[in-house]
Structure formats: structure tokens, C-alpha cells
Amino acid sequence: MSATAETHVHDDHEHHHKETFVTKYIFSQDHKMIAKQYLITGSIMGVIGILMSLMFRMQLAWPEKPNVLFEALLGKWAPGGVMDADIYLALVTIHGTIMVFFVLTAGLSGTFSNLLIPLQIGARDMASGFLNMVSYWLFFVSSVIMILSLFVEAGPAAAGWTIYPPLSALPMAQGGSGAGMTLWLVSMAIFIASSLLGSLNYIVTVINLRTKGMSMTRLPLTIWAFFVTAIIGVISFPVLLSAALLLIMDRSFGTSFFLSDIFIQGEVLHYQGGSPVLFEHLFWFLGHPEVYIVLLPALGITSEIIATNSRKPIFGYRAMVASILAIAFLSTIVWGHHMFISGMNPFLGSVFTFTTLLIAIPSAVKAFNYITTLWKGNLQLNPAMLFSIGLVSTFITGGLTGIILGDSALDINVHDTYFVVAHFHLVMGISALYGMFAGIYHWFPKMFGRMLNKNLGYVHFWVTAVSAYGVFFPMHFIGMAGLPRRYYTNTAFPLFDDLANVNVVITVFALIGGVFQLVFMYNFIHSIFYGKKATQNPWRSNTLEWTTPVKHLHGNWPGALPEVHRWSYDYSKPGHDDDFVPQNVPLKEGEEELQH
């Protein structure tokens, strides 16, 4: 459809269909509104997930000491204010599930893929606004079911966020293996349907709806990251869905996919022939690409923000695209490094070690390219830039410990200790959260037409950065000392008595970092209504989203769609008066497009 025809269709739509409150704010098909819905839902889930982590950190720091907060929030699960052992594992399970899937997958990718894909490629909207709306509401329903599972009488799912059988496959195994586990599986099945619908929409939009002149090599790195993330999701999420469905059949229909030779209190159950290791293969075939489903959008956001705020072209654009593609491919052939102690053949372990260490190469390319872009740049150290630089820091420090965990001989020594917790929280959790915060600070003016308070942003960044390292850096050492994860108390092991004080220090940092997220929440909510009004292009950026009006309209551009004449990183280009040249500005006579 030509730009003119599109404009006419758009105008007719505006004239004949006056939007009501319900169609504009609830069942909206506008990608910008759906992005806000994802952001707000993901943020609420994030608050719940962080609150859970603070509760079990307090339990680890001061085990068996009465806590008023436990009694108020956990009720019968904390008689006399002392946390029950079963609810501890349930909190760890739901915290991990919420943060990995509902916050960092849907909250991060759902928000920024929806907001930026149509705006940065020059499209009116997603390929299917209706499917986009459906994908959000499936996410919302799955979030509600996951929260409802917390109120089941026997307790929420308590098999760890990896839900390994037999704890997850036998309803009678423990309290959290009953209805809470069933609700967990139902919630995740709906979540995966949401994720697949969203991913297919993103892929089709990027392939089919790019505006005139927007070749693949002119796409911003954000779009490359969202596009490849969606492809990884389409490849790997169905495998987790199959694992969940087979688990439901084992639980409810007497099959034995993941169960064999089970004894409960001396009684032999009828299951035979299954293998819990099969579940591990299915789970981690999604579980490791999931790390990059979470990380790649954050890295794409960082690429955009670092280039914009360094006032320099991104270094090695083609190398960055190649590294995204290489990470996507390699992420699907490394899942076995989570299973080195499952009885894996040592030769197969060496294969997974090789592919795991190989993925360090494209990851290092990205880190070096960020550092080289920052080098001698005219740095604008606003909160978005600080969080982006923070992401590069945690990505490197967390990634270095991944080399140890990726080596089968070394991993066996620290497997299932706090060393693993420290590694994946730094490289995936904190890095992705920093990317999410960076994206919110950078694109808040585009989403809400107002600016966030910069000084509150600085406070938020510095306290968060210090607290994050204060929490996860010491964990490497208690992990190397052998402290196992997921134990609700270590008082039964005199071996670990010397580590008790370290757990207190970690918890104090966690509480400080958690409380200071309230500064961000205040800044976010207050700025939506009372923030300084944004100009059209507050960061003097080149990408197409800053050519749209500040006031949102369904269709993004009031007239014809913009045409693209250059790549998205023409910062500080010789021969131009300004230090930025938007993508829709034609090349001057004799001007060459940068070779990137």
C-alpha cells in the first residue's frame, strides 16, 4: 500500500471511529498504548518479585528470628513470624519465574519491541494490531493466574523456577506440588502463547513494513536485537510448552514421561520408563536461549543509547549485527552446560563446553564495541547513559564467571552454589534490568510526552549500582566456599557458620537497593502527570521515532511516512552544522553514506 493510500485509510479511520475509553486504554490496538500496558503490568510484577527476594534474603540473614513482616504477609506460613521451610522454596520459585518471564521477558521485550519496532522502521503500527492486543491480554491473564497461585491453601509451586520432576510431577510430593503447581503450569502455557503471538508479529512487522529506504543495513541495532530475539523465542518457547504439557499429563493422566521407579514412604508408585533428565533437556533448550531473549533487547537498547549520548557513530555496526546473529545461533546449542552433573557422557560435556566458550566471542565483540564507542566520545552522562554503561560493566563481570561455569571440570565444583546465583543475576538479571531502566529513562518522553526528573535518576542509578554489586559480588566467595543455594537456613551446618555475617551484609545491600526502587517509582508516576513537557527530540537523536509528534496519534505520522536516506548513527558527521543527522534527511550533493 502506498504512503498516500495509507494516509487516506488512516484519516478515514480517525473520522469514522471515535475511540472510547475502553478502546483507547484497555482493548487498544495501538502499539504505543500496548507498550505502556506491558510496562505497567511488568513493573507491578517486578515489585512483587523484588518483595519476595527481600523476604527470603531476610530469612537467610536472620534465620529462625521472628519477623513482623513475615507474619503480616505470609500468615499461616510464618507462625510467630518465623518463615516455614516450604514457603521459602515457594518464594524462590515464584520470584525466579516472575523475574525471568514476566518482568525481563514480557516487561522488557514486550514494552520496547512494541514501542520501537513500528516507530523506528517507519510503520503505522504492527502487522496485526488485533494479535498484538491479544498477546498482551494473554500475558495479563497469565500474570493474574501466577499471582492467584500464591493464595492456594496448600501453597504456591515450590519446585524451584526450573520445576524439575519429581517435585513438580507428583501432586502428593509436597504442599507446593498440588494446585499451586497446576496453576503455575497453566499460567506458563498461556504466557508462552502470548510470547509466540507477540514474536510472530514482531518478525512479520520488521520484514514487511519497513518504510522506503529502510534497508536491513540501515536498521537501528535496537530493531536487530528485537527481531532476532523474536526469532529465538519462536524457535525455543514451543519446547518449554511441550515440556509443560507432558508434565501436566504425568501429573493428571498417569503417564510416565519424566517419572520412573518412585518410592514414597516405602510405597512403590506405578510409574516406570520415564526420565527426569529428559525434562531437563526440554527445559534448558528454552532455558538457555531465554538468557538471550532477556539480554539481547537490553543490549540493543544500550547500543542506541550509548551511540546517542557519546555523539559518535556506533563502532562496528556490521560486527554488532553479526554478533547478535552468532549469539542467537550459539544460544540454541549450549543448553547442556546446565546439566554437567546429571550423569552426562564426558565427551558430550566437552562438546557443550566448547560451544559455551565459543559464545564468549560474539559477547566480547559487543563489549569491545561499546567501550570503543565510548572512547573519546562527547559523553552526555544522563541517567539512561549511566544505566547503559552500568549494563556494560555487569555484562563483563558476570560474563567472566560464565567462563568458569561453562567449563565442565570447573563447573562441577561450584554447581548449585551461590556462585551460580551471583553469575546469572549479574549477567542476566541486573544487566537486563539496567537495560530496562535505561530504555525507560531514554524513551519516557516518547511514551508519555514528559521528562523524568534527572536528579532523582542519578540517585536511583548510583544507589542501585552500588547495591547490586554489594549483593552479588560477595556471593561469588560464599559460593566458592561451598554454600548451597535454595536452603532456607544453613544453621544445621557448622561448616558455614563463618559465612553468616556475609549473608547479613548481602541482605543489608539488598534492602537498601530494594527500598531505593521507590525513588524510581515515585519519579515515574509523578513525571507522567507533572514532569516537564518533552520537546520532539530531547536527546537530539537520529532515529525515526523522534520525527513523530509529541502528542500520540494512531498511525504515528500525520502525513506521509518518512523516507530513509542514511543509517541511524550519523553523529558528529563532518560537513553538517549539527552533531546529529536524522535518518530522513537526504544526503547532500557529494556526501557519502558512512561505510559501516
PDB file of N, CA and C in Angstrom, residues 101 105 192 195-196 199 228-244 281-294 328 331-333 335:
ATOM      1  N   PHE A 101      10.498 -14.476  33.441  1.00  0.00           N
ATOM      2  CA  PHE A 101       9.494 -14.493  32.372  1.00  0.00           C
ATOM      3  C   PHE A 101       8.639 -13.225  32.340  1.00  0.00           C
ATOM      4  N   THR A 105      11.332 -10.866  30.354  1.00  0.00           N
ATOM      5  CA  THR A 105      10.946 -11.291  29.001  1.00  0.00           C
ATOM      6  C   THR A 105       9.794 -10.429  28.493  1.00  0.00           C
ATOM      7  N   ILE A 192       3.323 -18.546  27.265  1.00  0.00           N
ATOM      8  CA  ILE A 192       4.051 -18.942  26.052  1.00  0.00           C
ATOM      9  C   ILE A 192       3.216 -18.609  24.811  1.00  0.00           C
ATOM     10  N   SER A 195       3.686 -14.989  24.249  1.00  0.00           N
ATOM     11  CA  SER A 195       5.024 -14.698  23.745  1.00  0.00           C
ATOM     12  C   SER A 195       5.149 -15.054  22.264  1.00  0.00           C
ATOM     13  N   LEU A 196       4.570 -16.188  21.866  1.00  0.00           N
ATOM     14  CA  LEU A 196       4.661 -16.613  20.461  1.00  0.00           C
ATOM     15  C   LEU A 196       3.885 -15.671  19.543  1.00  0.00           C
ATOM     16  N   SER A 199       5.948 -12.491  19.279  1.00  0.00           N
ATOM     17  CA  SER A 199       7.174 -12.687  18.489  1.00  0.00           C
ATOM     18  C   SER A 199       6.879 -12.773  16.999  1.00  0.00           C
ATOM     19  N   VAL A 228      15.816 -10.445  16.209  1.00  0.00           N
ATOM     20  CA  VAL A 228      16.481 -11.731  16.450  1.00  0.00           C
ATOM     21  C   VAL A 228      15.958 -12.373  17.738  1.00  0.00           C
ATOM     22  N   THR A 229      15.656 -11.558  18.741  1.00  0.00           N
ATOM     23  CA  THR A 229      15.059 -12.079  19.977  1.00  0.00           C
ATOM     24  C   THR A 229      13.744 -12.786  19.684  1.00  0.00           C
ATOM     25  N   ALA A 230      12.919 -12.177  18.834  1.00  0.00           N
ATOM     26  CA  ALA A 230      11.635 -12.789  18.471  1.00  0.00           C
ATOM     27  C   ALA A 230      11.847 -14.127  17.764  1.00  0.00           C
ATOM     28  N   ILE A 231      12.866 -14.203  16.899  1.00  0.00           N
ATOM     29  CA  ILE A 231      13.157 -15.459  16.200  1.00  0.00           C
ATOM     30  C   ILE A 231      13.567 -16.539  17.210  1.00  0.00           C
ATOM     31  N   ILE A 232      14.439 -16.176  18.167  1.00  0.00           N
ATOM     32  CA  ILE A 232      14.848 -17.156  19.198  1.00  0.00           C
ATOM     33  C   ILE A 232      13.614 -17.647  19.962  1.00  0.00           C
ATOM     34  N   GLY A 233      12.704 -16.717  20.290  1.00  0.00           N
ATOM     35  CA  GLY A 233      11.504 -17.086  21.039  1.00  0.00           C
ATOM     36  C   GLY A 233      10.639 -18.074  20.280  1.00  0.00           C
ATOM     37  N   VAL A 234      10.471 -17.836  18.972  1.00  0.00           N
ATOM     38  CA  VAL A 234       9.644 -18.729  18.153  1.00  0.00           C
ATOM     39  C   VAL A 234      10.267 -20.125  18.068  1.00  0.00           C
ATOM     40  N   ILE A 235      11.592 -20.185  18.072  1.00  0.00           N
ATOM     41  CA  ILE A 235      12.280 -21.486  17.980  1.00  0.00           C
ATOM     42  C   ILE A 235      12.224 -22.241  19.306  1.00  0.00           C
ATOM     43  N   SER A 236      12.416 -21.532  20.429  1.00  0.00           N
ATOM     44  CA  SER A 236      12.648 -22.248  21.689  1.00  0.00           C
ATOM     45  C   SER A 236      11.442 -22.330  22.627  1.00  0.00           C
ATOM     46  N   PHE A 237      10.535 -21.369  22.607  1.00  0.00           N
ATOM     47  CA  PHE A 237       9.410 -21.405  23.542  1.00  0.00           C
ATOM     48  C   PHE A 237       8.494 -22.625  23.352  1.00  0.00           C
ATOM     49  N   PRO A 238       8.239 -23.075  22.098  1.00  0.00           N
ATOM     50  CA  PRO A 238       7.388 -24.263  21.957  1.00  0.00           C
ATOM     51  C   PRO A 238       7.950 -25.493  22.664  1.00  0.00           C
ATOM     52  N   VAL A 239       9.271 -25.562  22.838  1.00  0.00           N
ATOM     53  CA  VAL A 239       9.870 -26.715  23.518  1.00  0.00           C
ATOM     54  C   VAL A 239       9.480 -26.716  24.992  1.00  0.00           C
ATOM     55  N   LEU A 240       9.477 -25.517  25.620  1.00  0.00           N
ATOM     56  CA  LEU A 240       9.021 -25.436  27.013  1.00  0.00           C
ATOM     57  C   LEU A 240       7.537 -25.759  27.107  1.00  0.00           C
ATOM     58  N   LEU A 241       6.761 -25.336  26.120  1.00  0.00           N
ATOM     59  CA  LEU A 241       5.330 -25.649  26.120  1.00  0.00           C
ATOM     60  C   LEU A 241       5.128 -27.165  26.083  1.00  0.00           C
ATOM     61  N   SER A 242       5.906 -27.858  25.240  1.00  0.00           N
ATOM     62  CA  SER A 242       5.782 -29.325  25.170  1.00  0.00           C
ATOM     63  C   SER A 242       6.161 -29.944  26.510  1.00  0.00           C
ATOM     64  N   ALA A 243       7.223 -29.423  27.162  1.00  0.00           N
ATOM     65  CA  ALA A 243       7.624 -29.944  28.481  1.00  0.00           C
ATOM     66  C   ALA A 243       6.499 -29.751  29.496  1.00  0.00           C
ATOM     67  N   ALA A 244       5.869 -28.557  29.471  1.00  0.00           N
ATOM     68  CA  ALA A 244       4.783 -28.268  30.413  1.00  0.00           C
ATOM     69  C   ALA A 244       3.585 -29.192  30.168  1.00  0.00           C
ATOM     70  N   HIS A 281      16.481 -31.604  29.639  1.00  0.00           N
ATOM     71  CA  HIS A 281      16.842 -31.265  28.252  1.00  0.00           C
ATOM     72  C   HIS A 281      15.800 -30.325  27.640  1.00  0.00           C
ATOM     73  N   LEU A 282      14.522 -30.653  27.831  1.00  0.00           N
ATOM     74  CA  LEU A 282      13.462 -29.821  27.243  1.00  0.00           C
ATOM     75  C   LEU A 282      13.446 -28.438  27.885  1.00  0.00           C
ATOM     76  N   PHE A 283      13.581 -28.399  29.220  1.00  0.00           N
ATOM     77  CA  PHE A 283      13.528 -27.108  29.906  1.00  0.00           C
ATOM     78  C   PHE A 283      14.688 -26.227  29.483  1.00  0.00           C
ATOM     79  N   TRP A 284      15.912 -26.770  29.488  1.00  0.00           N
ATOM     80  CA  TRP A 284      17.071 -25.918  29.210  1.00  0.00           C
ATOM     81  C   TRP A 284      17.224 -25.613  27.733  1.00  0.00           C
ATOM     82  N   PHE A 285      16.558 -26.377  26.862  1.00  0.00           N
ATOM     83  CA  PHE A 285      16.576 -25.994  25.445  1.00  0.00           C
ATOM     84  C   PHE A 285      15.872 -24.650  25.261  1.00  0.00           C
ATOM     85  N   LEU A 286      14.879 -24.369  26.123  1.00  0.00           N
ATOM     86  CA  LEU A 286      14.378 -22.985  26.172  1.00  0.00           C
ATOM     87  C   LEU A 286      15.244 -22.167  27.129  1.00  0.00           C
ATOM     88  N   GLY A 287      15.610 -22.767  28.272  1.00  0.00           N
ATOM     89  CA  GLY A 287      16.183 -22.006  29.373  1.00  0.00           C
ATOM     90  C   GLY A 287      17.434 -21.242  29.014  1.00  0.00           C
ATOM     91  N   HIS A 288      18.288 -21.809  28.132  1.00  0.00           N
ATOM     92  CA  HIS A 288      19.473 -21.022  27.801  1.00  0.00           C
ATOM     93  C   HIS A 288      19.211 -19.953  26.738  1.00  0.00           C
ATOM     94  N   PRO A 289      18.517 -20.276  25.633  1.00  0.00           N
ATOM     95  CA  PRO A 289      18.113 -19.158  24.757  1.00  0.00           C
ATOM     96  C   PRO A 289      17.343 -18.069  25.507  1.00  0.00           C
ATOM     97  N   GLU A 290      16.619 -18.461  26.558  1.00  0.00           N
ATOM     98  CA  GLU A 290      15.877 -17.483  27.359  1.00  0.00           C
ATOM     99  C   GLU A 290      16.803 -16.407  27.924  1.00  0.00           C
ATOM    100  N   VAL A 291      18.032 -16.794  28.288  1.00  0.00           N
ATOM    101  CA  VAL A 291      19.007 -15.816  28.781  1.00  0.00           C
ATOM    102  C   VAL A 291      19.189 -14.715  27.748  1.00  0.00           C
ATOM    103  N   TYR A 292      19.252 -15.093  26.476  1.00  0.00           N
ATOM    104  CA  TYR A 292      19.491 -14.102  25.418  1.00  0.00           C
ATOM    105  C   TYR A 292      18.190 -13.445  24.958  1.00  0.00           C
ATOM    106  N   ILE A 293      17.048 -14.122  25.160  1.00  0.00           N
ATOM    107  CA  ILE A 293      15.753 -13.469  24.931  1.00  0.00           C
ATOM    108  C   ILE A 293      15.632 -12.283  25.890  1.00  0.00           C
ATOM    109  N   VAL A 294      16.207 -12.433  27.079  1.00  0.00           N
ATOM    110  CA  VAL A 294      16.207 -11.369  28.076  1.00  0.00           C
ATOM    111  C   VAL A 294      17.302 -10.337  27.796  1.00  0.00           C
ATOM    112  N   ALA A 328      22.497 -15.638  18.748  1.00  0.00           N
ATOM    113  CA  ALA A 328      21.214 -16.320  18.564  1.00  0.00           C
ATOM    114  C   ALA A 328      21.426 -17.781  18.169  1.00  0.00           C
ATOM    115  N   SER A 331      23.244 -19.779  21.084  1.00  0.00           N
ATOM    116  CA  SER A 331      22.439 -19.943  22.296  1.00  0.00           C
ATOM    117  C   SER A 331      21.583 -21.207  22.255  1.00  0.00           C
ATOM    118  N   THR A 332      21.307 -21.716  21.050  1.00  0.00           N
ATOM    119  CA  THR A 332      20.458 -22.910  20.941  1.00  0.00           C
ATOM    120  C   THR A 332      21.257 -24.209  21.025  1.00  0.00           C
ATOM    121  N   ILE A 333      22.588 -24.135  21.097  1.00  0.00           N
ATOM    122  CA  ILE A 333      23.382 -25.379  21.137  1.00  0.00           C
ATOM    123  C   ILE A 333      24.300 -25.424  22.368  1.00  0.00           C
ATOM    124  N   TRP A 335      22.731 -25.648  25.733  1.00  0.00           N
ATOM    125  CA  TRP A 335      21.900 -25.877  26.913  1.00  0.00           C
ATOM    126  C   TRP A 335      22.466 -26.929  27.870  1.00  0.00           C
TER     127      TRP A 335
END
